[in-house]
Amino acid sequence: MKLYKNKFNMIVILIVIILALVGCGQSVESNDDSSDSDNKTSTVDDTTESIILAGIGGGDIKITIDEIKELKKVNEDVISLSSSGEETELNISGGLLEELLIKHNVSQTELDGIRITATDGYSMEIPSEILKNRDIVLTYEVEGEPLLKEDEPLRIVIPEERAMYWVRSVSKIEVVEKKTAAGKQVEKVLIFDAAISNLDKQDYEYYEDLDKAIKIDDLLSEFVPEGKEQVFIKASDGLQRNETRETFKDAFIKITGENSPMFLSPDLPEGMHVKGILWFSSEKVAFLTMDKALGVYSKLIQEDIEGIPLKEVLEDIDLKQGDIYTFTASDGYNIEISKNDINKGILYKADDGSTRVGFEGLPKNTTVRDLLSIGVK
Ligand SMILES: Nc1nc2c(c(=O)[nH]1)N[C@H]1C(S)=C(S)[C@@H](COP(=O)(O)O)O[C@H]1N2
Ligand SMILES: [Mo]
């Protein structure tokens, strides 16, 4: 009995000591907080322990991490596959985005896309094919432990999809509106190489190299109507990416050196850069880069000329179909070709590096030198 009492006393003393220590810790923290938030009404908890859910009617909705912890907890072994091919096995726990969305009367399966933004400026769109087929785990535990400081307050994990979608330190989840989603039917294809010929080329430092780049804003303001539609980018390795017009416009395309043509900006996290652009489109206008096109599409040899089939290119870009197509050169020369002759077309590069289109069996004047654009009547 006495022994028991002593033990009891010890425990009481221990608890008092622990409480005192915790109390000290708290008072230090709250001093920090008050100096931080002197002229703000929110507390630190408000900004770090919650995320914004936007674009599902009405205004922004604040979702606390506690609310996410109230969703059914899923636990999974997953493999993270980085762009460099590195694989990492992880065990993660979190709630499903779908359960959260259903609470707000939407299902991820019927959305055109969601854009996830992080506190470090990283931002990635999850396209509808992924939304239809995959679980999106709002992850708050990795290997049974709370997230690392730099990944707080939330990490996205999409099992079976590459790590570029696994956004760390999420600040916002936003439903992409149909009217801003990429994917209006393309009505005009511009040859990128010809389109940039009169634009300002500036020096761009890329690792050890000094390359040349164009400002995307210069290109868009010359050839693409103003609009809110996103930009769709397809790379020569098959990567497909939607980017907001705002982010795209403020960045660069590096046109010389390694990985060119490459979408990049010193202001964007590297994971948002796109190497080896094949074509990109927005607001019904697409730009095709010839060096990549010659490597990606089928080889075609026609009358001693080596190039690529026009038809295959136009199908990949999904140019609107019509009865008559127009081909226009940089100097204004233009021809009209009937839809029945499109399969006779070959796109190739002349010795001077400019692009040409020719049609097998059609008169010589249907060959267009220094091709700038392809349109539909
Ligand atoms: N917030 C944030 N999340 C991010 C990125 C980033 O730059 N910022 N990079 C993405 C990319 S492109 C990859 S490949 C993975 C890298 O994850 P890892 O560091 O675990 O390899 O995180 C993704 N999530
Ligand atoms: Mo990446």
mmCIF file of C-alpha atoms and ligand atoms in Angstrom:
data_model
loop_
_atom_site.group_PDB
_atom_site.id
_atom_site.type_symbol
_atom_site.label_atom_id
_atom_site.label_comp_id
_atom_site.label_asym_id
_atom_site.label_seq_id
_atom_site.Cartn_x
_atom_site.Cartn_y
_atom_site.Cartn_z
ATOM 1 C CA MET A 1 0.000 0.000 0.000
ATOM 2 C CA LYS A 2 2.752 2.429 0.931
ATOM 3 C CA LEU A 3 4.699 1.468 -2.129
ATOM 4 C CA TYR A 4 1.620 2.074 -4.215
ATOM 5 C CA LYS A 5 1.152 5.523 -2.688
ATOM 6 C CA ASN A 6 4.776 6.483 -3.414
ATOM 7 C CA LYS A 7 4.384 5.437 -6.986
ATOM 8 C CA PHE A 8 1.197 7.429 -7.216
ATOM 9 C CA ASN A 9 2.982 10.509 -5.861
ATOM 10 C CA MET A 10 5.798 10.038 -8.350
ATOM 11 C CA ILE A 11 3.329 9.896 -11.213
ATOM 12 C CA VAL A 12 1.572 13.033 -10.005
ATOM 13 C CA ILE A 13 4.927 14.832 -9.764
ATOM 14 C CA LEU A 14 5.880 13.604 -13.235
ATOM 15 C CA ILE A 15 2.603 14.831 -14.679
ATOM 16 C CA VAL A 16 3.091 18.221 -13.064
ATOM 17 C CA ILE A 17 6.610 18.433 -14.514
ATOM 18 C CA ILE A 18 5.374 17.425 -17.977
ATOM 19 C CA LEU A 19 2.532 19.922 -17.843
ATOM 20 C CA ALA A 20 4.956 22.643 -16.795
ATOM 21 C CA LEU A 21 7.295 21.796 -19.698
ATOM 22 C CA VAL A 22 4.482 21.692 -22.205
ATOM 23 C CA GLY A 23 3.144 24.921 -20.782
ATOM 24 C CA CYS A 24 6.543 26.605 -21.238
ATOM 25 C CA GLY A 25 6.708 25.368 -24.805
ATOM 26 C CA GLN A 26 3.317 26.764 -25.537
ATOM 27 C CA SER A 27 4.017 30.138 -24.078
ATOM 28 C CA VAL A 28 7.165 30.476 -26.202
ATOM 29 C CA GLU A 29 5.207 29.510 -29.303
ATOM 30 C CA SER A 30 2.319 31.805 -28.585
ATOM 31 C CA ASN A 31 4.750 34.701 -28.118
ATOM 32 C CA ASP A 32 6.035 33.945 -31.609
ATOM 33 C CA ASP A 33 2.510 33.726 -32.938
ATOM 34 C CA SER A 34 1.440 37.059 -31.569
ATOM 35 C CA SER A 35 4.453 38.858 -33.013
ATOM 36 C CA ASP A 36 3.761 37.160 -36.361
ATOM 37 C CA SER A 37 0.101 37.900 -36.534
ATOM 38 C CA ASP A 38 -0.035 41.345 -34.959
ATOM 39 C CA ASN A 39 -1.926 42.844 -37.856
ATOM 40 C CA LYS A 40 -3.658 39.696 -39.055
ATOM 41 C CA THR A 41 -6.832 38.241 -37.672
ATOM 42 C CA SER A 42 -5.977 34.641 -38.509
ATOM 43 C CA THR A 43 -3.808 32.480 -36.302
ATOM 44 C CA VAL A 44 -0.939 30.333 -37.574
ATOM 45 C CA ASP A 45 -3.193 27.268 -37.378
ATOM 46 C CA ASP A 46 -5.596 28.800 -39.854
ATOM 47 C CA THR A 47 -2.997 29.180 -42.571
ATOM 48 C CA THR A 48 -1.014 25.981 -42.181
ATOM 49 C CA GLU A 49 -3.564 23.415 -41.030
ATOM 50 C CA SER A 50 -6.100 23.953 -43.777
ATOM 51 C CA ILE A 51 -6.377 24.067 -47.532
ATOM 52 C CA ILE A 52 -8.725 25.829 -49.935
ATOM 53 C CA LEU A 53 -11.234 23.968 -52.051
ATOM 54 C CA ALA A 54 -12.228 26.233 -54.933
ATOM 55 C CA GLY A 55 -14.370 26.232 -58.039
ATOM 56 C CA ILE A 56 -17.308 24.145 -56.866
ATOM 57 C CA GLY A 57 -19.914 26.889 -56.838
ATOM 58 C CA GLY A 58 -19.961 29.796 -54.453
ATOM 59 C CA GLY A 59 -16.668 31.012 -53.057
ATOM 60 C CA ASP A 60 -13.587 29.317 -51.677
ATOM 61 C CA ILE A 61 -14.219 26.652 -49.071
ATOM 62 C CA LYS A 62 -11.749 26.226 -46.242
ATOM 63 C CA ILE A 63 -11.052 22.589 -45.438
ATOM 64 C CA THR A 64 -9.120 21.897 -42.257
ATOM 65 C CA ILE A 65 -6.751 18.966 -42.015
ATOM 66 C CA ASP A 66 -8.885 17.774 -39.090
ATOM 67 C CA GLU A 67 -11.837 17.510 -41.483
ATOM 68 C CA ILE A 68 -9.672 15.436 -43.821
ATOM 69 C CA LYS A 69 -8.743 13.179 -40.894
ATOM 70 C CA GLU A 70 -12.454 12.570 -40.317
ATOM 71 C CA LEU A 71 -12.770 10.994 -43.778
ATOM 72 C CA LYS A 72 -12.467 7.208 -43.899
ATOM 73 C CA LYS A 73 -8.768 6.498 -43.401
ATOM 74 C CA VAL A 74 -7.137 4.530 -46.193
ATOM 75 C CA ASN A 75 -3.677 3.004 -45.902
ATOM 76 C CA GLU A 76 -1.717 1.906 -48.951
ATOM 77 C CA ASP A 77 1.715 0.783 -50.101
ATOM 78 C CA VAL A 78 2.556 2.938 -53.112
ATOM 79 C CA ILE A 79 5.462 3.481 -55.475
ATOM 80 C CA SER A 80 6.547 6.999 -56.354
ATOM 81 C CA LEU A 81 7.989 7.229 -59.876
ATOM 82 C CA SER A 82 9.912 10.446 -60.506
ATOM 83 C CA SER A 83 10.629 12.034 -63.883
ATOM 84 C CA SER A 84 14.201 10.741 -63.682
ATOM 85 C CA GLY A 85 12.834 7.187 -63.401
ATOM 86 C CA GLU A 86 13.621 6.787 -59.712
ATOM 87 C CA GLU A 87 11.215 4.525 -57.779
ATOM 88 C CA THR A 88 10.523 4.898 -54.062
ATOM 89 C CA GLU A 89 8.240 2.643 -52.026
ATOM 90 C CA LEU A 90 6.092 4.376 -49.447
ATOM 91 C CA ASN A 91 3.330 3.476 -47.041
ATOM 92 C CA ILE A 92 0.819 6.304 -46.852
ATOM 93 C CA SER A 93 -2.412 7.119 -45.045
ATOM 94 C CA GLY A 94 -5.052 9.695 -45.779
ATOM 95 C CA GLY A 95 -8.610 10.309 -46.858
ATOM 96 C CA LEU A 96 -9.984 10.147 -50.384
ATOM 97 C CA LEU A 97 -10.618 13.369 -52.297
ATOM 98 C CA GLU A 98 -13.743 11.744 -53.757
ATOM 99 C CA GLU A 99 -15.344 11.384 -50.307
ATOM 100 C CA LEU A 100 -14.645 15.049 -49.592
ATOM 101 C CA LEU A 101 -16.049 16.140 -52.970
ATOM 102 C CA ILE A 102 -19.198 14.018 -52.554
ATOM 103 C CA LYS A 103 -19.837 15.908 -49.295
ATOM 104 C CA HIS A 104 -19.946 19.019 -51.488
ATOM 105 C CA ASN A 105 -22.198 17.334 -54.047
ATOM 106 C CA VAL A 106 -19.608 16.788 -56.794
ATOM 107 C CA SER A 107 -17.803 13.679 -57.969
ATOM 108 C CA GLN A 108 -14.266 13.765 -59.352
ATOM 109 C CA THR A 109 -15.399 11.417 -62.132
ATOM 110 C CA GLU A 110 -17.464 14.131 -63.791
ATOM 111 C CA LEU A 111 -14.915 16.963 -63.658
ATOM 112 C CA ASP A 112 -12.828 18.288 -66.578
ATOM 113 C CA GLY A 113 -9.784 18.593 -64.355
ATOM 114 C CA ILE A 114 -8.571 19.789 -60.997
ATOM 115 C CA ARG A 115 -5.589 22.015 -60.438
ATOM 116 C CA ILE A 116 -3.540 21.485 -57.309
ATOM 117 C CA THR A 117 -1.382 24.340 -56.091
ATOM 118 C CA ALA A 118 1.354 24.199 -53.454
ATOM 119 C CA THR A 119 2.876 26.743 -51.106
ATOM 120 C CA ASP A 120 6.156 26.714 -53.102
ATOM 121 C CA GLY A 121 4.419 27.827 -56.319
ATOM 122 C CA TYR A 122 4.239 24.332 -57.805
ATOM 123 C CA SER A 123 0.959 23.728 -59.579
ATOM 124 C CA MET A 124 -0.242 20.721 -61.536
ATOM 125 C CA GLU A 125 -3.477 19.858 -63.266
ATOM 126 C CA ILE A 126 -4.911 16.401 -62.714
ATOM 127 C CA PRO A 127 -6.633 15.644 -66.026
ATOM 128 C CA SER A 128 -10.065 14.046 -66.299
ATOM 129 C CA GLU A 129 -8.732 10.617 -67.377
ATOM 130 C CA ILE A 130 -6.929 10.350 -64.043
ATOM 131 C CA LEU A 131 -9.952 11.725 -62.155
ATOM 132 C CA LYS A 132 -12.098 9.030 -63.759
ATOM 133 C CA ASN A 133 -9.768 6.129 -63.025
ATOM 134 C CA ARG A 134 -7.728 6.746 -59.914
ATOM 135 C CA ASP A 135 -8.000 7.256 -56.193
ATOM 136 C CA ILE A 136 -6.620 10.579 -55.063
ATOM 137 C CA VAL A 137 -5.345 10.248 -51.523
ATOM 138 C CA LEU A 138 -5.250 13.387 -49.384
ATOM 139 C CA THR A 139 -2.222 12.147 -47.487
ATOM 140 C CA TYR A 140 -1.384 13.222 -43.930
ATOM 141 C CA GLU A 141 0.834 10.296 -42.852
ATOM 142 C CA VAL A 142 3.843 8.693 -44.526
ATOM 143 C CA GLU A 143 5.373 5.529 -43.030
ATOM 144 C CA GLY A 144 3.016 5.918 -40.059
ATOM 145 C CA GLU A 145 4.460 9.339 -39.222
ATOM 146 C CA PRO A 146 3.026 12.823 -39.685
ATOM 147 C CA LEU A 147 4.223 14.621 -42.830
ATOM 148 C CA LEU A 148 7.668 16.177 -42.965
ATOM 149 C CA LYS A 149 7.606 19.909 -42.239
ATOM 150 C CA GLU A 150 8.262 20.757 -45.901
ATOM 151 C CA ASP A 151 5.301 18.636 -47.070
ATOM 152 C CA GLU A 152 2.761 20.118 -44.642
ATOM 153 C CA PRO A 153 -0.123 20.612 -44.439
ATOM 154 C CA LEU A 154 -1.085 17.940 -46.992
ATOM 155 C CA ARG A 155 0.436 15.793 -49.697
ATOM 156 C CA ILE A 156 -1.385 14.395 -52.711
ATOM 157 C CA VAL A 157 -0.711 10.773 -53.625
ATOM 158 C CA ILE A 158 -2.222 9.191 -56.725
ATOM 159 C CA PRO A 159 -1.255 5.494 -56.738
ATOM 160 C CA GLU A 160 -0.253 4.213 -60.206
ATOM 161 C CA GLU A 161 0.410 7.735 -61.532
ATOM 162 C CA ARG A 162 3.780 9.455 -61.791
ATOM 163 C CA ALA A 163 5.145 11.585 -58.991
ATOM 164 C CA MET A 164 4.712 14.859 -60.871
ATOM 165 C CA TYR A 165 1.059 14.635 -59.785
ATOM 166 C CA TRP A 166 1.974 13.977 -56.148
ATOM 167 C CA VAL A 167 1.921 17.580 -55.046
ATOM 168 C CA ARG A 168 3.557 18.299 -51.701
ATOM 169 C CA SER A 169 2.588 21.119 -49.330
ATOM 170 C CA VAL A 170 -0.816 21.565 -50.948
ATOM 171 C CA SER A 171 -2.468 24.938 -50.451
ATOM 172 C CA LYS A 172 -5.351 24.740 -52.899
ATOM 173 C CA ILE A 173 -7.474 22.246 -54.807
ATOM 174 C CA GLU A 174 -9.398 23.927 -57.586
ATOM 175 C CA VAL A 175 -11.934 22.512 -59.997
ATOM 176 C CA VAL A 176 -11.067 23.530 -63.577
ATOM 177 C CA GLU A 177 -14.064 25.203 -65.180
ATOM 178 C CA LYS A 178 -15.258 23.833 -68.479
ATOM 179 C CA LYS A 179 -14.922 27.213 -70.171
ATOM 180 C CA THR A 180 -11.258 27.526 -69.211
ATOM 181 C CA ALA A 181 -10.302 23.881 -69.775
ATOM 182 C CA ALA A 182 -7.914 23.224 -72.656
ATOM 183 C CA GLY A 183 -9.335 21.456 -75.678
ATOM 184 C CA LYS A 184 -11.172 23.717 -78.077
ATOM 185 C CA GLN A 185 -10.961 22.235 -81.535
ATOM 186 C CA VAL A 186 -7.859 23.480 -83.342
ATOM 187 C CA GLU A 187 -8.654 25.534 -86.470
ATOM 188 C CA LYS A 188 -5.152 26.651 -87.395
ATOM 189 C CA VAL A 189 -1.732 25.040 -87.170
ATOM 190 C CA LEU A 190 1.313 27.287 -87.178
ATOM 191 C CA ILE A 191 4.814 26.022 -87.810
ATOM 192 C CA PHE A 192 6.498 27.153 -84.585
ATOM 193 C CA ASP A 193 9.904 27.621 -86.246
ATOM 194 C CA ALA A 194 8.434 30.051 -88.806
ATOM 195 C CA ALA A 195 6.147 31.776 -86.298
ATOM 196 C CA ILE A 196 9.040 32.779 -84.033
ATOM 197 C CA SER A 197 11.330 33.975 -86.814
ATOM 198 C CA ASN A 198 10.596 37.662 -86.244
ATOM 199 C CA LEU A 199 10.372 37.490 -82.449
ATOM 200 C CA ASP A 200 12.990 38.783 -80.075
ATOM 201 C CA LYS A 201 15.418 36.013 -78.972
ATOM 202 C CA GLN A 202 17.000 36.517 -75.601
ATOM 203 C CA ASP A 203 19.874 34.843 -73.790
ATOM 204 C CA TYR A 204 18.782 32.163 -71.350
ATOM 205 C CA GLU A 205 21.138 30.562 -68.855
ATOM 206 C CA TYR A 206 20.473 26.853 -68.614
ATOM 207 C CA TYR A 207 22.866 25.083 -66.251
ATOM 208 C CA GLU A 208 26.323 25.531 -67.859
ATOM 209 C CA ASP A 209 24.933 26.744 -71.176
ATOM 210 C CA LEU A 210 23.892 30.079 -72.577
ATOM 211 C CA ASP A 211 20.947 29.325 -74.856
ATOM 212 C CA LYS A 212 18.348 31.420 -76.692
ATOM 213 C CA ALA A 213 14.711 31.729 -75.686
ATOM 214 C CA ILE A 214 11.574 33.565 -76.735
ATOM 215 C CA LYS A 215 9.040 35.144 -74.398
ATOM 216 C CA ILE A 216 5.818 33.208 -74.829
ATOM 217 C CA ASP A 217 3.812 36.401 -74.388
ATOM 218 C CA ASP A 218 5.406 37.738 -77.613
ATOM 219 C CA LEU A 219 4.264 34.662 -79.508
ATOM 220 C CA LEU A 220 0.734 34.573 -78.111
ATOM 221 C CA SER A 221 0.095 38.259 -78.600
ATOM 222 C CA GLU A 222 1.019 37.915 -82.257
ATOM 223 C CA PHE A 223 -0.862 34.723 -83.145
ATOM 224 C CA VAL A 224 -3.394 33.680 -80.505
ATOM 225 C CA PRO A 225 -6.595 35.545 -79.634
ATOM 226 C CA GLU A 226 -6.988 36.762 -76.039
ATOM 227 C CA GLY A 227 -8.806 34.224 -73.921
ATOM 228 C CA LYS A 228 -8.954 32.286 -70.706
ATOM 229 C CA GLU A 229 -8.582 28.830 -72.204
ATOM 230 C CA GLN A 230 -5.732 26.787 -70.845
ATOM 231 C CA VAL A 231 -2.793 25.655 -72.942
ATOM 232 C CA PHE A 232 -2.338 22.016 -73.887
ATOM 233 C CA ILE A 233 1.270 20.932 -74.344
ATOM 234 C CA LYS A 234 2.384 17.653 -75.883
ATOM 235 C CA ALA A 235 6.025 16.626 -75.604
ATOM 236 C CA SER A 236 7.950 14.355 -77.946
ATOM 237 C CA ASP A 237 8.235 11.682 -75.219
ATOM 238 C CA GLY A 238 4.442 11.501 -74.932
ATOM 239 C CA LEU A 239 4.034 13.690 -71.864
ATOM 240 C CA GLN A 240 0.845 15.772 -71.991
ATOM 241 C CA ARG A 241 0.270 18.770 -69.801
ATOM 242 C CA ASN A 242 -2.333 21.490 -69.339
ATOM 243 C CA GLU A 243 -1.054 24.839 -68.140
ATOM 244 C CA THR A 244 -2.971 27.978 -67.289
ATOM 245 C CA ARG A 245 -2.729 30.729 -69.874
ATOM 246 C CA GLU A 246 -1.371 33.087 -67.177
ATOM 247 C CA THR A 247 1.480 30.801 -66.168
ATOM 248 C CA PHE A 248 2.248 29.878 -69.777
ATOM 249 C CA LYS A 249 2.285 33.459 -71.029
ATOM 250 C CA ASP A 250 4.743 34.622 -68.368
ATOM 251 C CA ALA A 251 7.262 31.875 -69.159
ATOM 252 C CA PHE A 252 9.720 31.142 -71.993
ATOM 253 C CA ILE A 253 10.413 28.628 -74.702
ATOM 254 C CA LYS A 254 14.095 27.830 -74.961
ATOM 255 C CA ILE A 255 14.812 27.260 -78.640
ATOM 256 C CA THR A 256 18.461 26.174 -78.638
ATOM 257 C CA GLY A 257 20.587 23.664 -76.737
ATOM 258 C CA GLU A 258 19.688 20.726 -74.570
ATOM 259 C CA ASN A 259 16.032 19.638 -74.300
ATOM 260 C CA SER A 260 14.810 22.346 -76.657
ATOM 261 C CA PRO A 261 12.193 23.371 -77.516
ATOM 262 C CA MET A 262 11.531 23.589 -73.792
ATOM 263 C CA PHE A 263 8.876 25.340 -71.726
ATOM 264 C CA LEU A 264 10.517 26.890 -68.687
ATOM 265 C CA SER A 265 10.923 29.913 -66.481
ATOM 266 C CA PRO A 266 13.293 30.880 -63.697
ATOM 267 C CA ASP A 267 10.133 31.597 -61.666
ATOM 268 C CA LEU A 268 8.659 28.082 -61.964
ATOM 269 C CA PRO A 269 9.626 24.943 -60.020
ATOM 270 C CA GLU A 270 11.529 22.601 -62.332
ATOM 271 C CA GLY A 271 8.821 19.957 -62.228
ATOM 272 C CA MET A 272 6.604 22.320 -64.223
ATOM 273 C CA HIS A 273 9.088 22.700 -67.086
ATOM 274 C CA VAL A 274 8.379 20.671 -70.245
ATOM 275 C CA LYS A 275 11.264 19.298 -72.307
ATOM 276 C CA GLY A 276 11.116 18.559 -76.014
ATOM 277 C CA ILE A 277 7.812 20.193 -76.961
ATOM 278 C CA LEU A 278 6.152 18.575 -79.995
ATOM 279 C CA TRP A 279 3.150 20.869 -80.223
ATOM 280 C CA PHE A 280 0.991 23.060 -78.021
ATOM 281 C CA SER A 281 -2.390 24.680 -78.512
ATOM 282 C CA SER A 282 -4.760 27.231 -77.035
ATOM 283 C CA GLU A 283 -7.845 29.076 -78.296
ATOM 284 C CA LYS A 284 -8.044 27.090 -81.568
ATOM 285 C CA VAL A 285 -4.413 27.726 -82.544
ATOM 286 C CA ALA A 286 -1.705 25.055 -82.413
ATOM 287 C CA PHE A 287 2.070 25.380 -82.878
ATOM 288 C CA LEU A 288 4.074 22.467 -84.272
ATOM 289 C CA THR A 289 7.820 22.226 -83.708
ATOM 290 C CA MET A 290 9.455 20.701 -86.790
ATOM 291 C CA ASP A 291 12.601 19.121 -85.299
ATOM 292 C CA LYS A 292 10.550 17.042 -82.861
ATOM 293 C CA ALA A 293 7.837 16.310 -85.444
ATOM 294 C CA LEU A 294 10.411 14.805 -87.828
ATOM 295 C CA GLY A 295 11.478 12.401 -85.081
ATOM 296 C CA VAL A 296 8.035 11.486 -83.742
ATOM 297 C CA TYR A 297 5.771 10.882 -86.747
ATOM 298 C CA SER A 298 6.245 8.141 -89.361
ATOM 299 C CA LYS A 299 9.036 8.528 -91.882
ATOM 300 C CA LEU A 300 7.748 9.198 -95.396
ATOM 301 C CA ILE A 301 9.816 9.239 -98.580
ATOM 302 C CA GLN A 302 8.127 10.801 -101.574
ATOM 303 C CA GLU A 303 9.846 11.782 -104.845
ATOM 304 C CA ASP A 304 13.342 11.715 -103.231
ATOM 305 C CA ILE A 305 12.169 13.889 -100.350
ATOM 306 C CA GLU A 306 12.278 12.608 -96.783
ATOM 307 C CA GLY A 307 9.648 13.931 -94.404
ATOM 308 C CA ILE A 308 6.522 13.071 -92.438
ATOM 309 C CA PRO A 309 2.926 12.462 -93.551
ATOM 310 C CA LEU A 310 0.861 15.658 -93.342
ATOM 311 C CA LYS A 311 -2.257 13.632 -92.593
ATOM 312 C CA GLU A 312 -0.738 11.941 -89.530
ATOM 313 C CA VAL A 313 0.323 15.302 -88.085
ATOM 314 C CA LEU A 314 -3.078 16.913 -88.614
ATOM 315 C CA GLU A 315 -4.814 13.910 -87.045
ATOM 316 C CA ASP A 316 -2.574 14.022 -83.984
ATOM 317 C CA ILE A 317 -3.249 17.739 -83.490
ATOM 318 C CA ASP A 318 -6.900 17.037 -84.314
ATOM 319 C CA LEU A 319 -7.231 19.966 -86.720
ATOM 320 C CA LYS A 320 -10.873 20.653 -87.468
ATOM 321 C CA GLN A 321 -12.003 18.863 -90.620
ATOM 322 C CA GLY A 322 -13.192 20.729 -93.688
ATOM 323 C CA ASP A 323 -13.511 20.417 -97.464
ATOM 324 C CA ILE A 324 -10.684 22.822 -98.264
ATOM 325 C CA TYR A 325 -7.410 23.444 -96.435
ATOM 326 C CA THR A 326 -5.210 26.501 -96.941
ATOM 327 C CA PHE A 327 -1.422 26.502 -96.726
ATOM 328 C CA THR A 328 0.248 29.877 -96.266
ATOM 329 C CA ALA A 329 3.942 30.773 -96.447
ATOM 330 C CA SER A 330 5.729 33.458 -94.418
ATOM 331 C CA ASP A 331 5.766 35.703 -97.515
ATOM 332 C CA GLY A 332 1.981 35.362 -97.982
ATOM 333 C CA TYR A 333 2.041 32.824 -100.819
ATOM 334 C CA ASN A 334 -0.894 30.476 -100.323
ATOM 335 C CA ILE A 335 -2.615 27.527 -101.899
ATOM 336 C CA GLU A 336 -5.844 25.618 -101.357
ATOM 337 C CA ILE A 337 -5.946 21.848 -101.166
ATOM 338 C CA SER A 338 -9.045 19.673 -101.198
ATOM 339 C CA LYS A 339 -9.566 17.272 -98.271
ATOM 340 C CA ASN A 340 -9.156 14.360 -100.722
ATOM 341 C CA ASP A 341 -5.563 15.395 -101.416
ATOM 342 C CA ILE A 342 -4.440 15.849 -97.810
ATOM 343 C CA ASN A 343 -3.184 12.255 -97.723
ATOM 344 C CA LYS A 344 -0.762 13.132 -100.562
ATOM 345 C CA GLY A 345 0.963 15.768 -98.419
ATOM 346 C CA ILE A 346 4.481 15.559 -97.028
ATOM 347 C CA LEU A 347 5.963 17.956 -94.482
ATOM 348 C CA TYR A 348 9.728 18.314 -94.565
ATOM 349 C CA LYS A 349 12.632 20.625 -93.967
ATOM 350 C CA ALA A 350 14.510 22.288 -96.800
ATOM 351 C CA ASP A 351 18.311 22.614 -96.748
ATOM 352 C CA ASP A 352 18.042 26.144 -95.357
ATOM 353 C CA GLY A 353 16.095 24.786 -92.370
ATOM 354 C CA SER A 354 12.731 26.206 -93.391
ATOM 355 C CA THR A 355 9.643 24.004 -93.556
ATOM 356 C CA ARG A 356 7.965 22.904 -96.774
ATOM 357 C CA VAL A 357 4.836 21.058 -97.711
ATOM 358 C CA GLY A 358 4.460 19.178 -100.990
ATOM 359 C CA PHE A 359 1.757 17.006 -102.534
ATOM 360 C CA GLU A 360 2.542 13.877 -104.525
ATOM 361 C CA GLY A 361 1.130 14.005 -108.051
ATOM 362 C CA LEU A 362 -0.185 17.578 -107.746
ATOM 363 C CA PRO A 363 1.247 20.500 -109.782
ATOM 364 C CA LYS A 364 4.601 21.884 -108.598
ATOM 365 C CA ASN A 365 2.985 25.182 -107.522
ATOM 366 C CA THR A 366 1.273 23.352 -104.651
ATOM 367 C CA THR A 367 4.647 23.073 -102.953
ATOM 368 C CA VAL A 368 4.806 25.819 -100.333
ATOM 369 C CA ARG A 369 8.240 27.009 -99.259
ATOM 370 C CA ASP A 370 8.772 28.446 -95.797
ATOM 371 C CA LEU A 371 5.381 27.230 -94.645
ATOM 372 C CA LEU A 372 3.890 29.316 -91.815
ATOM 373 C CA SER A 373 0.359 28.052 -91.323
ATOM 374 C CA ILE A 374 -2.285 25.485 -92.192
ATOM 375 C CA GLY A 375 -5.938 26.481 -91.911
ATOM 376 C CA VAL A 376 -9.394 25.102 -92.699
ATOM 377 C CA LYS A 377 -11.913 26.903 -94.867
HETATM 378 N N1 LIG B 1 5.031 21.224 -53.820
HETATM 379 C C1 LIG B 1 5.714 20.528 -54.753
HETATM 380 N N2 LIG B 1 5.334 19.261 -55.011
HETATM 381 C C2 LIG B 1 5.976 18.535 -55.958
HETATM 382 C C3 LIG B 1 7.026 19.103 -56.723
HETATM 383 C C4 LIG B 1 7.421 20.450 -56.417
HETATM 384 O O1 LIG B 1 8.361 21.039 -57.012
HETATM 385 N N3 LIG B 1 6.732 21.124 -55.430
HETATM 386 N N4 LIG B 1 7.642 18.352 -57.722
HETATM 387 C C5 LIG B 1 6.853 17.225 -58.254
HETATM 388 C C6 LIG B 1 7.638 16.358 -59.125
HETATM 389 S S1 LIG B 1 7.865 16.897 -60.714
HETATM 390 C C7 LIG B 1 8.099 15.133 -58.693
HETATM 391 S S2 LIG B 1 8.889 14.061 -59.741
HETATM 392 C C8 LIG B 1 7.931 14.723 -57.305
HETATM 393 C C9 LIG B 1 9.282 14.488 -56.698
HETATM 394 O O2 LIG B 1 9.076 13.825 -55.516
HETATM 395 P P1 LIG B 1 10.301 13.213 -54.702
HETATM 396 O O3 LIG B 1 11.051 14.387 -54.179
HETATM 397 O O4 LIG B 1 9.642 12.395 -53.660
HETATM 398 O O5 LIG B 1 11.099 12.410 -55.686
HETATM 399 O O6 LIG B 1 7.215 15.663 -56.488
HETATM 400 C C10 LIG B 1 6.226 16.391 -57.142
HETATM 401 N N5 LIG B 1 5.574 17.249 -56.182
HETATM 402 MO MO MO B 2 9.383 15.365 -61.692
#
